[in-house]
Short mmCIF file of C-alpha atoms in Angstrom, two decimals:
data_model
loop_
_atom_site.label_atom_id
_atom_site.label_comp_id
_atom_site.label_asym_id
_atom_site.label_seq_id
_atom_site.Cartn_x
_atom_site.Cartn_y
_atom_site.Cartn_z
CA MET A 1 52.91 23.92 50.98
CA THR A 2 50.85 26.87 49.54
CA ALA A 3 49.12 28.98 52.10
CA ILE A 4 45.41 29.41 51.91
CA PHE A 5 45.91 32.70 53.20
CA ASN A 6 48.69 34.96 54.83
CA THR A 7 47.96 37.59 57.43
CA GLU A 8 49.81 39.62 59.95
CA VAL A 9 47.94 38.41 62.90
CA LEU A 10 46.11 35.20 63.12
CA VAL A 11 43.60 34.85 66.06
CA ALA A 12 42.50 31.20 66.48
CA GLY A 13 39.40 31.34 68.74
CA GLY A 14 36.20 33.65 68.42
CA GLY A 15 35.18 33.97 71.99
CA PRO A 16 35.34 37.17 73.97
CA ALA A 17 39.17 36.85 74.48
CA GLY A 18 39.78 36.24 70.81
CA LEU A 19 37.60 39.04 69.55
CA ALA A 20 39.08 41.44 71.98
CA ALA A 21 42.62 40.57 70.76
CA ALA A 22 41.52 41.07 67.15
CA ILE A 23 40.06 44.27 67.81
CA ALA A 24 42.77 45.57 69.92
CA ALA A 25 45.29 44.44 67.18
CA ARG A 26 43.30 46.22 64.45
CA GLN A 27 43.42 49.40 66.60
CA CYS A 28 47.25 49.07 66.62
CA GLY A 29 47.16 49.14 62.70
CA LEU A 30 47.76 45.28 62.26
CA GLU A 31 46.00 43.16 59.66
CA VAL A 32 44.01 40.55 61.57
CA THR A 33 42.33 37.25 60.58
CA LEU A 34 40.12 35.36 63.10
CA VAL A 35 38.96 31.74 62.75
CA ASP A 36 36.75 29.67 65.01
CA CYS A 37 35.12 26.24 64.58
CA ALA A 38 31.93 27.41 65.99
CA ARG A 39 29.31 29.74 64.55
CA PRO A 40 27.90 32.70 66.46
CA PRO A 41 26.13 33.26 68.84
CA ILE A 42 28.53 31.29 70.96
CA ASP A 43 27.26 30.79 74.45
CA LYS A 44 29.17 29.44 77.44
CA ALA A 45 28.36 29.12 81.14
CA CYS A 46 29.60 32.15 83.09
CA GLY A 47 28.40 34.54 85.80
CA GLU A 48 27.85 37.15 83.04
CA GLY A 49 28.97 40.28 85.21
CA ILE A 50 31.74 42.50 84.37
CA MET A 51 33.49 44.71 86.99
CA PRO A 52 34.24 48.36 86.52
CA ASP A 53 37.89 47.62 85.52
CA GLY A 54 36.73 45.12 82.82
CA LEU A 55 34.27 47.80 81.54
CA ALA A 56 37.30 50.35 81.40
CA ALA A 57 39.24 47.83 79.33
CA LEU A 58 36.35 47.02 77.09
CA ALA A 59 35.73 50.70 76.50
CA LYS A 60 39.44 51.06 75.29
CA ILE A 61 38.62 48.68 72.36
CA GLY A 62 35.58 50.61 71.43
CA VAL A 63 32.74 48.51 73.09
CA THR A 64 30.65 50.43 75.73
CA LEU A 65 28.02 48.87 77.76
CA SER A 66 24.92 51.05 78.97
CA ALA A 67 21.69 50.40 80.54
CA GLU A 68 20.38 49.94 77.01
CA ASN A 69 22.28 46.77 76.32
CA ALA A 70 23.08 45.62 79.82
CA CYS A 71 22.11 45.75 83.42
CA PRO A 72 23.89 47.85 86.04
CA PHE A 73 24.82 46.74 89.55
CA GLN A 74 26.32 49.10 92.11
CA GLY A 75 28.54 46.54 93.96
CA ILE A 76 28.83 43.11 95.65
CA ARG A 77 26.87 41.48 98.37
CA PHE A 78 28.11 38.35 100.21
CA ILE A 79 25.66 36.13 102.01
CA ASN A 80 26.47 33.40 104.40
CA GLU A 81 24.05 31.95 106.83
CA ASN A 82 22.36 34.93 108.52
CA CYS A 83 25.28 37.27 107.85
CA ARG A 84 25.24 39.71 104.84
CA ILE A 85 27.99 42.16 103.84
CA GLU A 86 28.03 44.44 100.97
CA ALA A 87 30.08 47.26 99.33
CA ASP A 88 29.58 49.63 96.53
CA PHE A 89 32.21 50.12 93.89
CA VAL A 90 34.46 53.17 94.33
CA HIS A 91 33.92 54.33 90.65
CA GLY A 92 31.14 53.63 88.38
CA TYR A 93 29.17 50.53 88.01
CA GLY A 94 29.61 46.94 87.04
CA TYR A 95 27.26 45.45 84.22
CA GLY A 96 25.47 42.23 83.87
CA ILE A 97 25.02 41.11 80.30
CA ARG A 98 24.07 37.89 78.36
CA ARG A 99 26.98 36.10 76.96
CA ILE A 100 25.53 36.03 73.54
CA ARG A 101 24.68 39.75 73.76
CA LEU A 102 28.31 40.54 74.58
CA HIS A 103 29.58 38.30 71.90
CA GLN A 104 27.59 39.92 69.15
CA LEU A 105 28.70 43.47 70.36
CA LEU A 106 32.38 42.35 70.07
CA ILE A 107 31.78 40.76 66.50
CA ASP A 108 30.12 44.08 65.26
CA ARG A 109 32.96 46.05 66.60
CA ALA A 110 35.58 43.65 65.06
CA ALA A 111 33.66 43.75 61.78
CA GLU A 112 33.54 47.69 61.87
CA LEU A 113 37.35 47.82 62.18
CA GLY A 114 37.91 45.38 59.21
CA VAL A 115 38.91 42.16 61.14
CA GLU A 116 38.40 39.27 58.70
CA MET A 117 36.39 36.44 60.38
CA HIS A 118 35.84 33.03 59.34
CA TRP A 119 33.42 30.84 61.25
CA GLY A 120 32.93 27.25 61.17
CA VAL A 121 36.53 26.75 60.34
CA ARG A 122 38.56 24.20 62.39
CA VAL A 123 42.24 24.46 63.20
CA SER A 124 43.86 21.02 62.92
CA GLY A 125 47.51 21.61 63.87
CA ALA A 126 50.35 24.21 64.22
CA THR A 127 53.23 24.73 61.70
CA SER A 128 56.30 26.89 61.82
CA ASN A 129 54.58 29.42 59.74
CA GLY A 130 51.00 29.39 61.20
CA VAL A 131 48.31 26.81 61.60
CA LEU A 132 46.64 23.95 59.65
CA ILE A 133 43.16 24.40 58.41
CA ASP A 134 41.63 21.33 56.64
CA GLY A 135 45.20 20.13 56.10
CA ARG A 136 46.21 23.47 54.49
CA GLU A 137 48.50 26.09 55.92
CA ALA A 138 47.29 29.45 56.85
CA ALA A 139 50.28 31.51 57.39
CA CYS A 140 50.83 34.54 59.86
CA LYS A 141 53.41 36.66 61.37
CA TRP A 142 51.78 36.48 64.92
CA LEU A 143 49.68 33.68 66.14
CA VAL A 144 47.07 34.58 68.96
CA CYS A 145 45.75 31.16 70.68
CA ALA A 146 42.48 32.01 72.13
CA ASP A 147 41.07 28.47 71.90
CA GLY A 148 39.94 28.27 75.65
CA GLN A 149 40.85 26.31 78.76
CA ASN A 150 41.53 23.06 76.92
CA SER A 151 43.52 24.78 74.22
CA ARG A 152 44.83 22.36 71.51
CA LEU A 153 47.20 24.96 70.35
CA ARG A 154 48.69 25.42 73.73
CA SER A 155 49.32 21.61 73.70
CA TRP A 156 50.72 21.41 70.07
CA LEU A 157 53.12 24.40 70.76
CA GLY A 158 54.55 22.64 73.75
CA MET A 159 53.28 25.38 76.22
CA ASP A 160 51.20 22.95 78.48
CA THR A 161 54.34 21.31 80.26
CA ASP A 162 54.57 23.68 83.19
CA SER A 163 50.87 24.14 83.84
CA ARG A 164 49.27 23.48 87.37
CA VAL A 165 45.64 22.80 87.28
CA ARG A 166 42.90 22.58 89.98
CA GLN A 167 39.29 22.68 89.08
CA ARG A 168 35.79 23.20 90.26
CA PHE A 169 32.50 22.74 88.31
CA GLY A 170 30.15 25.48 87.16
CA PHE A 171 26.40 25.53 86.10
CA ARG A 172 24.47 28.52 84.74
CA ARG A 173 20.80 29.10 84.40
CA HIS A 174 18.63 32.14 83.59
CA PHE A 175 15.57 32.91 85.15
CA ARG A 176 12.67 35.22 84.12
CA VAL A 177 12.30 37.23 87.35
CA PRO A 178 13.07 40.97 87.89
CA PRO A 179 16.39 41.46 89.88
CA TRP A 180 15.74 41.95 93.72
CA ALA A 181 19.00 43.77 94.29
CA ASP A 182 21.24 46.36 92.61
CA TYR A 183 24.18 44.01 93.60
CA VAL A 184 25.69 40.76 92.42
CA GLU A 185 24.95 38.56 95.14
CA ILE A 186 27.36 35.61 96.26
CA HIS A 187 25.58 33.12 98.45
CA TRP A 188 27.86 30.80 100.29
CA SER A 189 27.14 27.19 101.44
CA THR A 190 28.88 23.92 102.37
CA CYS A 191 28.50 22.75 98.74
CA GLY A 192 29.95 25.94 96.97
CA GLN A 193 28.63 29.34 95.93
CA ILE A 194 25.72 30.60 93.90
CA TYR A 195 26.05 34.02 92.15
CA VAL A 196 23.04 35.92 91.13
CA THR A 197 23.79 38.71 88.53
CA PRO A 198 20.97 41.00 87.16
CA VAL A 199 21.31 40.81 83.24
CA SER A 200 18.20 42.72 82.35
CA ASP A 201 15.27 44.53 84.21
CA GLN A 202 13.23 41.17 83.79
CA GLU A 203 15.96 38.52 84.08
CA VAL A 204 18.77 37.22 86.27
CA CYS A 205 21.76 34.93 85.64
CA VAL A 206 22.17 32.36 88.35
CA ALA A 207 25.43 30.49 88.48
CA LEU A 208 26.51 27.68 90.75
CA ILE A 209 30.16 26.87 91.46
CA THR A 210 30.96 23.73 93.41
CA ARG A 211 33.70 21.27 94.04
CA ASP A 212 31.26 18.19 93.86
CA PRO A 213 31.42 16.65 90.33
CA HIS A 214 28.16 14.93 91.03
CA LEU A 215 26.07 18.05 92.06
CA ARG A 216 23.57 19.64 89.65
CA PHE A 217 21.95 22.90 89.59
CA SER A 218 18.60 21.71 90.55
CA ASP A 219 19.72 19.72 93.27
CA SER A 220 21.88 22.55 94.66
CA LEU A 221 18.86 25.00 95.53
CA LYS A 222 18.12 23.17 98.95
CA PHE A 223 21.51 24.30 100.15
CA PHE A 224 20.46 27.90 99.32
CA PRO A 225 16.88 28.21 100.76
CA GLU A 226 16.73 32.09 100.11
CA ILE A 227 17.46 31.71 96.27
CA GLU A 228 15.26 28.72 96.26
CA GLU A 229 12.36 30.82 97.48
CA ARG A 230 13.00 33.76 95.34
CA LEU A 231 13.06 31.64 92.16
CA ARG A 232 10.04 29.45 92.84
CA GLY A 233 7.83 29.55 89.88
CA ALA A 234 10.01 31.58 87.72
CA ALA A 235 10.56 30.44 84.17
CA SER A 236 14.11 29.40 83.41
CA THR A 237 16.23 28.16 80.71
CA THR A 238 18.25 24.83 80.58
CA ASP A 239 21.52 24.49 82.29
CA ARG A 240 24.91 25.25 80.88
CA GLY A 241 27.80 23.66 82.57
CA ALA A 242 31.56 23.89 82.51
CA VAL A 243 34.69 23.22 84.50
CA THR A 244 36.18 26.25 86.14
CA PRO A 245 39.82 25.53 86.34
CA THR A 246 42.73 27.34 88.25
CA ARG A 247 45.61 27.19 85.75
CA ASN A 248 48.96 28.76 86.14
CA LEU A 249 51.26 28.59 83.22
CA ARG A 250 55.02 29.62 83.34
CA SER A 251 54.90 31.22 79.91
CA VAL A 252 52.27 32.54 77.92
CA CYS A 253 54.35 33.27 74.64
CA ARG A 254 56.81 31.47 72.61
CA GLU A 255 58.67 33.02 69.59
CA ARG A 256 55.87 34.47 67.38
CA SER A 257 52.93 32.71 69.38
CA ALA A 258 51.02 33.98 72.40
CA LEU A 259 48.17 32.58 74.51
CA ILE A 260 45.36 34.76 75.74
CA GLY A 261 42.26 34.42 77.85
CA GLU A 262 41.53 30.86 79.32
CA ALA A 263 44.16 29.44 76.92
CA SER A 264 46.77 31.42 78.94
CA GLY A 265 45.82 30.19 82.30
CA SER A 266 42.96 31.05 84.48
CA VAL A 267 41.74 31.94 88.10
CA ASP A 268 38.78 30.28 89.66
CA ALA A 269 35.46 31.71 88.49
CA ILE A 270 34.69 32.81 92.15
CA THR A 271 36.63 36.03 91.48
CA GLY A 272 34.44 37.14 88.52
CA ASP A 273 37.67 38.41 86.81
CA GLY A 274 37.76 36.25 83.88
CA LEU A 275 36.33 38.62 81.16
CA SER A 276 38.07 41.42 82.88
CA MET A 277 41.49 39.87 82.58
CA SER A 278 40.88 38.93 78.90
CA PHE A 279 40.19 42.44 77.86
CA GLN A 280 43.09 43.74 79.55
CA GLN A 281 45.42 41.13 78.16
CA ALA A 282 44.07 41.91 74.75
CA ALA A 283 45.40 45.60 74.85
CA ALA A 284 48.80 44.48 76.33
CA LEU A 285 49.22 41.73 73.55
CA ALA A 286 48.28 44.06 70.70
CA GLU A 287 50.99 46.52 71.82
CA ALA A 288 53.50 43.81 72.13
CA MET A 289 52.83 42.80 68.58
CA ARG A 290 52.89 46.23 67.22
CA ASP A 291 56.09 46.66 69.06
CA GLY A 292 57.58 43.45 67.52
CA ASP A 293 58.60 41.92 71.05
CA LEU A 294 56.15 39.56 73.02
CA ARG A 295 58.23 39.77 76.21
CA SER A 296 56.37 42.89 77.24
CA TYR A 297 53.10 40.86 77.01
CA GLN A 298 54.74 38.08 79.27
CA LYS A 299 55.31 41.04 81.95
CA ALA A 300 51.96 42.46 81.54
CA HIS A 301 50.05 39.17 81.68
CA ARG A 302 51.79 38.28 84.89
CA ARG A 303 50.84 41.69 86.39
CA ILE A 304 47.21 41.41 85.16
CA ALA A 305 46.87 37.97 86.85
CA GLY A 306 48.66 38.71 90.12
CA LEU A 307 46.04 40.32 92.04
CA PRO A 308 43.10 37.97 90.87
CA ARG A 309 45.15 34.94 91.99
CA VAL A 310 45.55 36.42 95.49
CA MET A 311 41.97 37.00 95.70
CA ALA A 312 41.04 33.55 94.43
CA GLY A 313 43.12 32.08 96.99
CA LEU A 314 41.37 33.88 99.65
CA MET A 315 38.04 33.14 98.56
CA LEU A 316 38.94 29.49 97.93
CA THR A 317 40.24 29.21 101.39
CA MET A 318 36.75 30.62 102.50
CA ASP A 319 35.20 27.91 100.43
CA GLN A 320 37.06 25.09 101.99
CA ASN A 321 37.13 26.18 105.53
CA HIS A 322 33.64 26.93 107.15
CA ARG A 323 35.21 28.11 110.40
CA PHE A 324 37.54 30.44 108.48
CA ARG A 325 34.71 31.82 106.33
CA ARG A 326 32.45 32.26 109.33
CA ARG A 327 35.08 34.38 110.97
CA MET A 328 35.80 36.33 107.81
CA PHE A 329 32.03 37.28 107.62
CA LEU A 330 31.87 38.20 111.32
CA ALA A 331 35.18 40.45 110.81
CA PHE A 332 33.47 42.38 107.84
CA ALA A 333 30.31 42.74 109.61
CA ALA A 334 31.92 44.19 112.55
CA GLU A 335 33.97 46.64 110.34
CA PRO A 336 32.16 47.07 106.95
CA ASN A 337 34.80 49.38 105.68
CA LEU A 338 37.39 46.31 105.38
CA PHE A 339 35.10 44.84 102.85
CA SER A 340 34.78 48.08 100.96
CA LYS A 341 38.65 48.30 100.87
CA LEU A 342 38.90 44.51 99.71
CA LEU A 343 36.39 45.28 96.89
CA ALA A 344 38.30 48.52 95.87
CA ILE A 345 41.60 46.55 95.66
CA HIS A 346 39.78 43.71 93.73
CA THR A 347 38.46 46.02 91.01
CA GLY A 348 41.70 48.00 90.79
CA ALA A 349 40.42 51.20 92.23
CA VAL A 350 42.78 51.24 95.07
CA SER A 351 46.38 49.90 95.10
CA PRO A 352 46.94 47.37 97.92
CA LEU A 353 50.13 49.66 98.66
CA LEU A 354 47.83 52.49 99.63
CA VAL A 355 45.52 50.75 102.06
CA GLY A 356 47.98 50.67 104.85
CA PRO A 357 48.87 48.17 107.58
CA GLY A 358 46.15 49.38 109.89
CA HIS A 359 43.54 47.59 107.98
CA ALA A 360 45.49 44.34 107.78
CA VAL A 361 45.85 44.61 111.66
CA SER A 362 42.29 45.33 112.12
CA LEU A 363 41.26 42.49 110.03
CA GLY A 364 43.44 40.17 111.78
CA TRP A 365 42.14 41.32 115.31
CA HIS A 366 38.55 40.78 114.30
CA LEU A 367 39.45 37.20 112.94
CA LEU A 368 41.05 36.43 116.17
CA THR A 369 38.07 37.73 118.33
CA ALA A 370 35.30 36.67 115.97
#
């Protein structure tokens, strides 16, 4: 079979994860071709906030966010019933940015570095040398599968067999209203969570995450009266919906193929770590391909996903168990430094090993006495 092209690295999938992988690979001196069946701008339902550790990883591939193209936020605020807890980031800011704006910044950076991009091109299968495009082979030395949570390439390559999946449902809507806080707000209720992320000085992104497959965005606002009141009368866009899965794969690479982004597994969107994880994975994968050994990427991927999985487990327990959630909020309210430490660990500013047992004992005591 005659190849339609032959490239060193073929990235299948042109979302943020795929573009980040392509950019990082070019920075390592590799020849890169990217293909995607969609055409820019590619949008998707997500919370649209990037934590400081994600921004640091993004900066390493040459994409810098600022107040000119995004909206800064200084920390995270949790709201449950009448209890509010908040903490600032230890270092720097997070940024909220429209998904399509971020996508264009990544495309521009990839083009600047010489990534060859083919949009509107559908991958129809995998071969021993690469992939099939319109029945013809595209050959490569390294195949990067960045085709999302329902990755067909992952299935074709036989890497789905050990996956464990749990899922919730997400909806996103933008509202033309000035942000009322310098924080990403996470409002908790019996039906799930609503995230409010500032994405410009005149717009917020509001995302719902729920276990209820029948609940829709408009119907959910009655469970969040404060949000409902703040958004009353504000112009809005239409909903975008998506499944937000928790998927854990035993392996993310096989021979000359590697999975990245949601194709490589995912944590629940409640962590806000999806984009940050993808950007960190991109750097690790590029270095592994440059060095000719994907085993280092497997190790790095496990390390990158480790803490977000722990944090997701804690917050999903809070979602499922109202009494536990209430006790956690009361414990954090009684000793705000605990929430600050948790956020610092979550964003990678502080190692869990440096926090010390005293904070764990203190949290346990407050949980018992709340």
